[in-house]
Amino acid sequence: MRKIGILTSGGDAPGMNACIRAAVRISLSHKIEMIGIKWGFAGLIRGDMEPLDRRVVTNIIHQGGTILGTARCPEFQTEEGRALAIDILKRSGIEGLILIGGDGTFRGGTLLSKECDLSVIGVPGTIDNDVFGTDYTIGFDTAINTALNAIDHIRDTATAHDRLFFVEVMGRHTGFIAMESGIAGGVEELLIPEIPMSIEDLCLRLERNFRGGKKSAIVVVAETEQPGDSFRISKEIKDKAGFDSRDCILGHIQRGGSPTARDRVLASKLGAGAVRGLLEGKGGTMVGEIKGEIAYTLLKDTWEKKKRLHPDLENLAKIMSD
Ligand code: F6P
């Protein structure tokens, strides 16, 4: 293999730069040229790319975001869009392609690898941690620490005022961010898609908490299809049980910032693993880390199969919140 392309796609995640850096340096050590494709699949379709050398990736390991830029690209979901991309890839002599992103990126990658003979390998980069085939995704650790920091701040003011707070975190259709930041922040309740709870039950649980002597409480809410749903929930709680509360939506703050050490190390291992995977003929897979070991999972399994919350964490959350 003489030339590899690399792109970041979908929502950015802290650690993407560390991953690009590792992939570039491992490629160059094998005398393989690395081409950076800008703005994800959108840039690929336009042929927006440039060679990456060692210097381009100097001093980026600590930076959030992605030096390549990223985008969500509906055009790539069409056969015509992918045909344009395949044509560009062929003409540029790229033989292997590294896709850093989440489930949407890997859906596109699965189709791309079916439709051309190029080796495509995925690297899980999303704060949501909702990708099957890896224990953690790049960016998740930073995001939960950002959320935790916010929860700790809210705790101070909630205690000072004896108040109930709803803190909404990201995570799309999953409760990974809510679960881990909630456990770490010692929050009273978690509202996550994996463990549905009715408004009535939430009222009862909060009432029990307050009867038991608590004067303030934090409920972490995982965003749903419609970010901002925590406003509706807190209003319903107020209407039903009379609890006055405040809402705090953390939003895109969770996507930025300098990656944690854990994210930098994971990103470096997976960036290197992606290049090695391409050299070892593991195209059509995603490189992840399972129980501390590098593991390659079929790209289509990464989004077709559902990653579950760890049952130990679910049990812990229930017991600890009482
Ligand atoms: O997938 C990462 C994520 O941050 C989700 O948690 C969130 O639902 C979504 O992206 C927001 O996307 P956008 O930045 O396009 O609004």
Short mmCIF file of N, CA and C and ligand atoms in Angstrom, two decimals, residues 72 126-128 170-172 223 252 255, ligand 1:
data_model
loop_
_atom_site.label_atom_id
_atom_site.label_comp_id
_atom_site.label_asym_id
_atom_site.label_seq_id
_atom_site.Cartn_x
_atom_site.Cartn_y
_atom_site.Cartn_z
N ARG A 72 -21.71 16.51 8.43
CA ARG A 72 -22.69 15.45 8.18
C ARG A 72 -23.06 15.60 6.71
N THR A 126 -16.55 9.35 18.60
CA THR A 126 -17.81 10.04 18.91
C THR A 126 -17.92 10.13 20.42
N ILE A 127 -18.44 11.24 20.91
CA ILE A 127 -18.57 11.37 22.37
C ILE A 127 -19.65 10.42 22.90
N ASP A 128 -20.52 9.90 22.02
CA ASP A 128 -21.68 9.14 22.49
C ASP A 128 -21.35 7.73 23.02
N MET A 170 -25.62 15.05 26.38
CA MET A 170 -25.75 14.51 25.02
C MET A 170 -25.74 12.99 25.03
N GLY A 171 -25.82 12.40 23.89
CA GLY A 171 -25.76 10.94 23.80
C GLY A 171 -26.68 10.36 22.75
N ARG A 172 -27.35 11.26 22.04
CA ARG A 172 -28.28 10.86 20.96
C ARG A 172 -29.30 9.86 21.49
N GLU A 223 -30.29 13.34 26.43
CA GLU A 223 -31.08 13.98 25.37
C GLU A 223 -31.74 12.89 24.53
N HIS A 252 -23.35 21.45 23.27
CA HIS A 252 -22.09 21.23 22.55
C HIS A 252 -20.83 21.50 23.37
N ARG A 255 -18.74 18.60 23.49
CA ARG A 255 -18.00 18.12 22.32
C ARG A 255 -16.60 18.71 22.22
O1 F6P B 1 -23.15 12.24 17.90
C1 F6P B 1 -22.59 13.20 18.70
C2 F6P B 1 -23.61 14.25 19.08
O2 F6P B 1 -22.96 15.23 19.83
C3 F6P B 1 -24.86 13.73 19.79
O3 F6P B 1 -24.64 13.49 21.16
C4 F6P B 1 -25.84 14.82 19.50
O4 F6P B 1 -27.15 14.34 19.53
C5 F6P B 1 -25.47 15.23 18.11
O5 F6P B 1 -24.12 14.87 17.92
C6 F6P B 1 -25.62 16.70 17.81
O6 F6P B 1 -25.34 16.88 16.47
P1 F6P B 1 -25.10 18.28 15.78
O7 F6P B 1 -23.78 18.82 16.25
O8 F6P B 1 -25.11 17.99 14.33
O9 F6P B 1 -26.22 19.16 16.23
#
